[in-house]
Each structure stands twice: as structure tokens, then as C-alpha cells.
GROMACS .gro file of C-alpha atoms in nm:
model
  316
    1MET     CA    1   0.001   0.002   0.000
    2ASN     CA    2   0.278   0.252   0.086
    3LEU     CA    3   0.458   0.149  -0.225
    4ARG     CA    4   0.158   0.244  -0.443
    5ARG     CA    5   0.124   0.578  -0.267
    6THR     CA    6   0.486   0.663  -0.318
    7VAL     CA    7   0.467   0.555  -0.684
    8SER     CA    8   0.147   0.766  -0.734
    9THR     CA    9   0.297   1.072  -0.559
   10ALA     CA   10   0.617   1.055  -0.786
   11VAL     CA   11   0.412   1.011  -1.104
   12ALA     CA   12   0.193   1.319  -0.995
   13VAL     CA   13   0.488   1.537  -0.938
   14ALA     CA   14   0.673   1.417  -1.254
   15VAL     CA   15   0.348   1.517  -1.465
   16THR     CA   16   0.264   1.844  -1.290
   17ALA     CA   17   0.620   1.987  -1.269
   18PRO     CA   18   0.656   2.087  -1.641
   19PHE     CA   19   0.322   2.270  -1.645
   20ALA     CA   20   0.412   2.448  -1.317
   21LEU     CA   21   0.744   2.576  -1.464
   22LEU     CA   22   0.577   2.675  -1.794
   23SER     CA   23   0.296   2.874  -1.627
   24ALA     CA   24   0.564   3.065  -1.446
   25ALA     CA   25   0.747   3.144  -1.762
   26PRO     CA   26   0.514   3.451  -1.867
   27ALA     CA   27   0.617   3.623  -1.555
   28LEU     CA   28   0.980   3.641  -1.676
   29ALA     CA   29   0.863   3.794  -2.011
   30ASP     CA   30   1.021   4.136  -2.076
   31ASP     CA   31   0.766   4.404  -2.088
   32LYS     CA   32   1.000   4.668  -2.230
   33PRO     CA   33   0.902   4.826  -2.572
   34SER     CA   34   1.071   4.670  -2.864
   35ALA     CA   35   1.365   4.839  -3.036
   36SER     CA   36   1.155   4.882  -3.356
   37ALA     CA   37   0.885   5.065  -3.161
   38VAL     CA   38   1.139   5.287  -2.997
   39GLN     CA   39   1.298   5.369  -3.332
   40SER     CA   40   0.960   5.440  -3.477
   41GLU     CA   41   0.866   5.679  -3.205
   42THR     CA   42   1.211   5.850  -3.244
   43GLY     CA   43   1.176   5.884  -3.610
   44GLU     CA   44   0.823   6.048  -3.571
   45LYS     CA   45   0.980   6.291  -3.336
   46LYS     CA   46   1.264   6.382  -3.561
   47ALA     CA   47   1.053   6.385  -3.876
   48LYS     CA   48   1.119   6.697  -4.068
   49PRO     CA   49   0.841   6.914  -4.234
   50SER     CA   50   0.799   6.864  -4.610
   51ILE     CA   51   0.859   7.135  -4.862
   52ALA     CA   52   0.485   7.158  -4.913
   53GLU     CA   53   0.433   7.224  -4.544
   54LEU     CA   54   0.715   7.481  -4.530
   55GLU     CA   55   0.570   7.662  -4.833
   56LYS     CA   56   0.226   7.671  -4.654
   57ALA     CA   57   0.385   7.807  -4.350
   58ALA     CA   58   0.574   8.067  -4.541
   59LYS     CA   59   0.252   8.168  -4.715
   60GLU     CA   60   0.066   8.197  -4.391
   61ALA     CA   61   0.355   8.402  -4.239
   62GLN     CA   62   0.346   8.626  -4.561
   63GLU     CA   63  -0.031   8.675  -4.512
   64ALA     CA   64   0.003   8.766  -4.137
   65TYR     CA   65   0.277   9.003  -4.211
   66ASP     CA   66   0.065   9.178  -4.488
   67LYS     CA   67  -0.227   9.213  -4.234
   68ALA     CA   68   0.010   9.362  -3.983
   69VAL     CA   69   0.140   9.601  -4.228
   70ALA     CA   70  -0.205   9.721  -4.306
   71ALA     CA   71  -0.298   9.744  -3.944
   72GLU     CA   72   0.008   9.962  -3.886
   73GLU     CA   73  -0.083  10.199  -4.174
   74ALA     CA   74  -0.431  10.227  -4.026
   75ALA     CA   75  -0.300  10.312  -3.685
   76GLN     CA   76  -0.058  10.575  -3.832
   77LYS     CA   77  -0.363  10.722  -4.006
   78VAL     CA   78  -0.556  10.736  -3.679
   79VAL     CA   79  -0.283  10.906  -3.501
   80LYS     CA   80  -0.264  11.166  -3.775
   81GLU     CA   81  -0.640  11.220  -3.770
   82LYS     CA   82  -0.648  11.268  -3.391
   83LEU     CA   83  -0.323  11.442  -3.322
   84ASP     CA   84  -0.207  11.629  -3.628
   85GLY     CA   85  -0.297  11.988  -3.604
   86ASP     CA   86  -0.586  12.154  -3.439
   87THR     CA   87  -0.800  11.833  -3.378
   88PRO     CA   88  -1.066  11.793  -3.124
   89LEU     CA   89  -0.831  11.610  -2.908
   90THR     CA   90  -0.538  11.837  -2.920
   91GLN     CA   91  -0.764  12.133  -2.867
   92ALA     CA   92  -0.934  11.974  -2.560
   93ARG     CA   93  -0.566  11.898  -2.435
   94LYS     CA   94  -0.465  12.247  -2.476
   95ALA     CA   95  -0.774  12.395  -2.310
   96ALA     CA   96  -0.725  12.152  -2.020
   97MET     CA   97  -0.362  12.237  -1.967
   98LYS     CA   98  -0.446  12.620  -1.978
   99GLU     CA   99  -0.724  12.564  -1.721
  100ALA     CA  100  -0.498  12.361  -1.496
  101LYS     CA  101  -0.232  12.635  -1.533
  102ALA     CA  102  -0.492  12.915  -1.427
  103ALA     CA  103  -0.616  12.704  -1.126
  104LYS     CA  104  -0.265  12.654  -1.007
  105ALA     CA  105  -0.205  13.030  -1.010
  106ALA     CA  106  -0.519  13.105  -0.827
  107LYS     CA  107  -0.431  12.855  -0.566
  108ASP     CA  108  -0.088  13.006  -0.523
  109ALA     CA  109  -0.245  13.358  -0.496
  110ALA     CA  110  -0.497  13.227  -0.232
  111ASP     CA  111  -0.215  13.056  -0.044
  112GLN     CA  112  -0.023  13.392  -0.045
  113GLN     CA  113  -0.342  13.606   0.075
  114LEU     CA  114  -0.377  13.355   0.365
  115ALA     CA  115  -0.022  13.381   0.464
  116ASP     CA  116  -0.047  13.773   0.461
  117ALA     CA  117  -0.367  13.756   0.663
  118GLN     CA  118  -0.217  13.535   0.933
  119ALA     CA  119   0.092  13.751   0.942
  120ALA     CA  120  -0.126  14.072   0.996
  121LEU     CA  121  -0.323  13.903   1.263
  122ALA     CA  122   0.002  13.811   1.434
  123ALA     CA  123   0.149  14.145   1.402
  124LEU     CA  124  -0.131  14.331   1.587
  125PRO     CA  125   0.008  14.508   1.912
  126GLU     CA  126  -0.129  14.442   2.251
  127SER     CA  127  -0.294  14.794   2.237
  128ALA     CA  128  -0.498  14.692   1.940
  129THR     CA  129  -0.864  14.759   1.971
  130ALA     CA  130  -1.118  14.471   1.966
  131GLU     CA  131  -1.247  14.584   1.625
  132GLU     CA  132  -0.883  14.568   1.484
  133LYS     CA  133  -0.842  14.208   1.610
  134THR     CA  134  -1.196  14.115   1.467
  135ALA     CA  135  -1.107  14.249   1.133
  136ALA     CA  136  -0.770  14.067   1.124
  137GLU     CA  137  -0.939  13.733   1.230
  138GLN     CA  138  -1.199  13.786   0.963
  139ALA     CA  139  -0.937  13.833   0.699
  140VAL     CA  140  -0.761  13.514   0.783
  141ALA     CA  141  -1.093  13.325   0.773
  142GLU     CA  142  -1.176  13.458   0.429
  143ALA     CA  143  -0.832  13.371   0.311
  144GLU     CA  144  -0.868  13.024   0.431
  145ALA     CA  145  -1.191  12.995   0.246
  146ALA     CA  146  -1.037  13.120  -0.068
  147VAL     CA  147  -0.760  12.873  -0.048
  148ALA     CA  148  -1.003  12.572  -0.004
  149ALA     CA  149  -1.205  12.697  -0.311
  150ALA     CA  150  -0.881  12.737  -0.513
  151ALA     CA  151  -0.760  12.387  -0.404
  152GLU     CA  152  -1.089  12.241  -0.538
  153LYS     CA  153  -1.061  12.417  -0.870
  154LYS     CA  154  -0.712  12.318  -0.905
  155ALA     CA  155  -0.792  11.961  -0.845
  156ALA     CA  156  -1.067  11.949  -1.107
  157ALA     CA  157  -0.856  12.127  -1.365
  158ASP     CA  158  -0.562  11.876  -1.291
  159ALA     CA  159  -0.792  11.565  -1.338
  160LYS     CA  160  -0.921  11.718  -1.668
  161SER     CA  161  -0.567  11.778  -1.781
  162LYS     CA  162  -0.466  11.431  -1.698
  163ALA     CA  163  -0.766  11.291  -1.885
  164ALA     CA  164  -0.663  11.483  -2.199
  165ASP     CA  165  -0.313  11.346  -2.165
  166ASP     CA  166  -0.428  11.002  -2.124
  167ALA     CA  167  -0.650  11.026  -2.442
  168VAL     CA  168  -0.337  11.124  -2.643
  169PHE     CA  169  -0.136  10.849  -2.471
  170ASP     CA  170  -0.398  10.598  -2.566
  171VAL     CA  171  -0.367  10.680  -2.937
  172PHE     CA  172   0.017  10.633  -2.923
  173LYS     CA  173  -0.031  10.321  -2.701
  174GLU     CA  174  -0.259  10.158  -2.967
  175LEU     CA  175   0.004  10.249  -3.238
  176GLY     CA  176   0.272  10.083  -3.032
  177LYS     CA  177   0.091   9.760  -2.993
  178VAL     CA  178   0.022   9.759  -3.367
  179GLN     CA  179   0.395   9.828  -3.431
  180GLY     CA  180   0.504   9.541  -3.184
  181ALA     CA  181   0.268   9.295  -3.376
  182LEU     CA  182   0.434   9.405  -3.710
  183LYS     CA  183   0.775   9.340  -3.574
  184GLN     CA  184   0.672   9.002  -3.454
  185ALA     CA  185   0.496   8.917  -3.781
  186LEU     CA  186   0.825   9.039  -3.977
  187ALA     CA  187   1.046   8.794  -3.753
  188ASP     CA  188   0.807   8.504  -3.809
  189LYS     CA  189   0.809   8.571  -4.181
  190GLN     CA  190   1.170   8.575  -4.207
  191ALA     CA  191   1.206   8.262  -3.998
  192ALA     CA  192   0.958   8.090  -4.225
  193ASP     CA  193   1.129   8.216  -4.543
  194LYS     CA  194   1.467   8.093  -4.407
  195ALA     CA  195   1.331   7.748  -4.322
  196LEU     CA  196   1.190   7.704  -4.671
  197ALA     CA  197   1.504   7.828  -4.844
  198ASP     CA  198   1.726   7.584  -4.621
  199ALA     CA  199   1.500   7.289  -4.695
  200LYS     CA  200   1.509   7.357  -5.077
  201LYS     CA  201   1.886   7.400  -5.066
  202ALA     CA  202   1.923   7.063  -4.891
  203LEU     CA  203   1.696   6.898  -5.129
  204GLU     CA  204   1.891   7.033  -5.421
  205GLU     CA  205   2.222   6.921  -5.277
  206GLU     CA  206   2.056   6.562  -5.222
  207GLU     CA  207   1.938   6.554  -5.584
  208LYS     CA  208   2.288   6.663  -5.705
  209GLY     CA  209   2.443   6.365  -5.501
  210GLN     CA  210   2.182   6.115  -5.643
  211ASN     CA  211   2.261   6.235  -5.988
  212LYS     CA  212   2.632   6.189  -5.946
  213GLY     CA  213   2.580   5.834  -5.803
  214ASP     CA  214   2.352   5.756  -6.102
  215ASP     CA  215   2.610   5.874  -6.357
  216ALA     CA  216   2.885   5.653  -6.176
  217THR     CA  217   2.644   5.357  -6.200
  218ALA     CA  218   2.580   5.422  -6.552
  219GLU     CA  219   2.957   5.435  -6.629
  220ASP     CA  220   3.001   5.098  -6.449
  221GLY     CA  221   2.725   4.943  -6.660
  222LYS     CA  222   2.894   5.046  -6.979
  223GLY     CA  223   3.222   4.895  -6.859
  224GLU     CA  224   3.043   4.572  -6.792
  225ASN     CA  225   2.855   4.561  -7.124
  226LYS     CA  226   3.208   4.611  -7.305
  227ALA     CA  227   3.340   4.303  -7.095
  228GLU     CA  228   3.043   4.082  -7.192
  229ASP     CA  229   3.084   4.169  -7.562
  230GLY     CA  230   3.451   4.059  -7.538
  231ASP     CA  231   3.356   3.725  -7.388
  232GLY     CA  232   3.100   3.664  -7.651
  233GLY     CA  233   3.328   3.416  -7.870
  234HIS     CA  234   3.428   3.220  -7.558
  235GLY     CA  235   3.055   3.185  -7.451
  236LYS     CA  236   2.984   3.027  -7.808
  237GLY     CA  237   3.262   2.773  -7.751
  238GLU     CA  238   3.114   2.676  -7.426
  239ASP     CA  239   2.764   2.642  -7.574
  240ALA     CA  240   2.911   2.387  -7.821
  241LYS     CA  241   3.071   2.188  -7.544
  242ALA     CA  242   2.753   2.187  -7.362
  243ASP     CA  243   2.566   2.046  -7.655
  244GLU     CA  244   2.816   1.778  -7.695
  245ALA     CA  245   2.782   1.678  -7.323
  246ASP     CA  246   2.403   1.665  -7.370
  247GLU     CA  247   2.433   1.421  -7.674
  248ALA     CA  248   2.675   1.190  -7.461
  249ASP     CA  249   2.431   1.186  -7.166
  250LYS     CA  250   2.155   1.078  -7.398
  251ALA     CA  251   2.375   0.804  -7.540
  252ASP     CA  252   2.449   0.671  -7.181
  253LYS     CA  253   2.087   0.685  -7.092
  254SER     CA  254   2.002   0.469  -7.399
  255ASP     CA  255   2.268   0.212  -7.312
  256ALA     CA  256   2.119   0.187  -6.947
  257ALA     CA  257   1.766   0.131  -7.091
  258VAL     CA  258   1.898  -0.158  -7.307
  259LYS     CA  259   2.083  -0.333  -7.011
  260GLU     CA  260   1.764  -0.300  -6.799
  261GLN     CA  261   1.566  -0.476  -7.057
  262GLY     CA  262   1.834  -0.752  -7.104
  263GLY     CA  263   1.888  -0.802  -6.725
  264THR     CA  264   1.961  -0.673  -6.406
  265SER     CA  265   2.244  -0.423  -6.382
  266GLY     CA  266   2.532  -0.505  -6.146
  267THR     CA  267   2.558  -0.152  -6.047
  268PRO     CA  268   2.370  -0.065  -5.723
  269ALA     CA  269   2.130   0.219  -5.740
  270ASP     CA  270   2.242   0.537  -5.566
  271THR     CA  271   1.985   0.578  -5.292
  272THR     CA  272   2.181   0.859  -5.122
  273ALA     CA  273   1.962   1.165  -5.075
  274SER     CA  274   2.115   1.507  -5.172
  275GLY     CA  275   2.042   1.837  -5.050
  276SER     CA  276   2.037   2.012  -4.701
  277MET     CA  277   1.792   2.024  -4.423
  278ALA     CA  278   1.611   2.375  -4.382
  279LYS     CA  279   1.738   2.566  -4.092
  280THR     CA  280   1.478   2.640  -3.840
  281GLY     CA  281   1.481   2.895  -3.552
  282SER     CA  282   1.373   2.799  -3.206
  283SER     CA  283   1.073   2.984  -3.051
  284SER     CA  284   1.118   3.190  -2.741
  285ALA     CA  285   0.949   2.917  -2.534
  286LEU     CA  286   1.212   2.649  -2.612
  287PRO     CA  287   1.435   2.729  -2.314
  288GLN     CA  288   1.140   2.693  -2.073
  289ILE     CA  289   1.030   2.355  -2.223
  290ALA     CA  290   1.386   2.223  -2.205
  291LEU     CA  291   1.408   2.334  -1.841
  292ALA     CA  292   1.069   2.170  -1.745
  293GLY     CA  293   1.166   1.848  -1.935
  294GLY     CA  294   1.494   1.826  -1.745
  295ALA     CA  295   1.313   1.887  -1.404
  296ALA     CA  296   1.065   1.618  -1.484
  297VAL     CA  297   1.316   1.371  -1.560
  298ALA     CA  298   1.510   1.450  -1.249
  299LEU     CA  299   1.216   1.419  -1.034
  300GLY     CA  300   1.099   1.089  -1.190
  301ALA     CA  301   1.448   0.942  -1.137
  302GLY     CA  302   1.444   1.063  -0.782
  303ALA     CA  303   1.101   0.899  -0.728
  304VAL     CA  304   1.217   0.575  -0.874
  305PHE     CA  305   1.526   0.569  -0.654
  306VAL     CA  306   1.327   0.630  -0.339
  307VAL     CA  307   1.091   0.347  -0.440
  308ARG     CA  308   1.369   0.090  -0.504
  309ARG     CA  309   1.533   0.169  -0.177
  310ARG     CA  310   1.216   0.119   0.009
  311LYS     CA  311   1.149  -0.213  -0.174
  312ALA     CA  312   1.486  -0.344  -0.108
  313GLY     CA  313   1.451  -0.247   0.261
  314ALA     CA  314   1.112  -0.434   0.290
  315ASP     CA  315   1.262  -0.742   0.121
  316ALA     CA  316   1.568  -0.740   0.370
   0.00000   0.00000   0.00000
């Protein structure tokens, strides 16, 4: 009973071992991308634009540059219309500047009047009457009110002047933006034209190189044709010899047929096969199969050895 169990266990291990080893083989597979895939991706990244694509880009850059030129001309026209001569904008700016200048002068005068009134009040002697003190204090109060009014007018005039200045600045600011876009469009156009010119030059050089190679190939072909023409007579002689060999071969075959009809030939037939076996490549799973087979054989041999030892012990 123990012997049967042992044999059964050995057989089960020998049978299942190859499958266990083969099932673990996929875990060892390399999941890295193949070299061809990496080369393909690299080639796509390094792919250069075609001549047609470069021509299209140059055309688009030229169109963008033309639009930028037209926009700059329009902006220059706007500047001339708004700022050249006595335009509404320039007149408003001049009036605002004049008003601001007058408001500043009035404020300065009010400040000076206040300073004089304060000085007069301070200069009153101790013997001054109440009426004199009241008059001096009244003059200071009126001067302070005048200063406040002048300051308010000056602030309004300054704001109006600043608004007029901003309106003029906005006109030049818009012109500056358009000129910046024109500069960038020109740079883009020059870059596109250069890329197209470089690509065409490279293509011309490549075609010249190919033409030189074709010319060299044609010269080599002419030399070979001359050599073949020189060997023509020799070839005719070889053809004559080949015809003679064919006639002799036919005669030998005729004699062999006659011998076969008259009796069995003493010459044994040549049964040796000629040719070569096709070369085959092993699949990627062959090393795992070989490893599994070797393990199975080793386990089977071990099982048989153990069984024999136990049997020998039982007989003893």
C-alpha cells in the first residue's frame, strides 16, 4: 500500500512539474517596448516638415505680415487724424492744460493771501482794539476759504488735464501695440522664409548627390557591357561543349535502358539523398520547455530511486 502511494506521488509530481514551470515563464517576459517601436517613435519625433508644409507656413506668415502692415498703416492714419494739427483731441488737451495752469495760479495767490492775513493778525500790538483784532481774524478766515476753493478748482483742472493727456497716450499706445505685432510678424515671416530656403537647398544638394551616383552607376554599366561583348566568342565555344555533353548523356541513358531490358544491372542504385535540411529557428518558449523537461526527468528518477530503496529495505 505504501509502495503504491509513493509511486502515485512520484508520477503526479513528474507530470505536474512541467506545467508549473511553464506557467511561471510568462512572469519572466520582458515588458519593455521593442527596439523597432522605440525607433519608430524617435523617427516620428525627428521627422522634418516637407517642402509643401514649409511653403504653406511661409505663405501663412506672409499673409500675417501683410495684415500687420495694413494694421500699422491704419494706426498711423488714426494718429494723424487725432493728433496732427488742431484736432478736437489736441484742442481739448490745450484747453485743459490752460485751465490747470490758471487754477494753479489762483491757488498760489490764495495761499499767499492767507499767509499775509495770518501775518497781519500776528503783528497786531497788545494795544490793538477789539475791532482791529476782529477785522484781522475775519481776513484770515476769508483767506482760508479762498484757499479751499482754489484747491478744489485746481484739483478738477488737474484731473481734466490728466484725462486729456491719457487720451493722447492711448492713441500712441494703440500704435505701439500694432507696431509690436508688425515686428513679430516680420520675424515670423523671415524665419519661415529661411526654413523654406534651407529645405530647398538641402533637397537640391541631395538630388545632385543622387545624380552623381546615377552617373557613376551608368559608367560602371557601360564597362560591364563591353566586357560581356568581349566574352561573346568564349561563350559560343562553351555552348558547343554543352551540346556535346548533352548528346553523350543521351547515349548513356539509351545504353542503360537496353541493359535493364536484357537483365539486372550489377551497378547498385544510388539511394543517397542529396540536399540540405532547412534551418529552423527556435521559439522563445524552447528554453522553458527544455528546463521543464529536465526537471521532470530529475524528479522521476528521484522517485524511482526512493521506491527501489524502500522495496529493497522491505525485502531485507
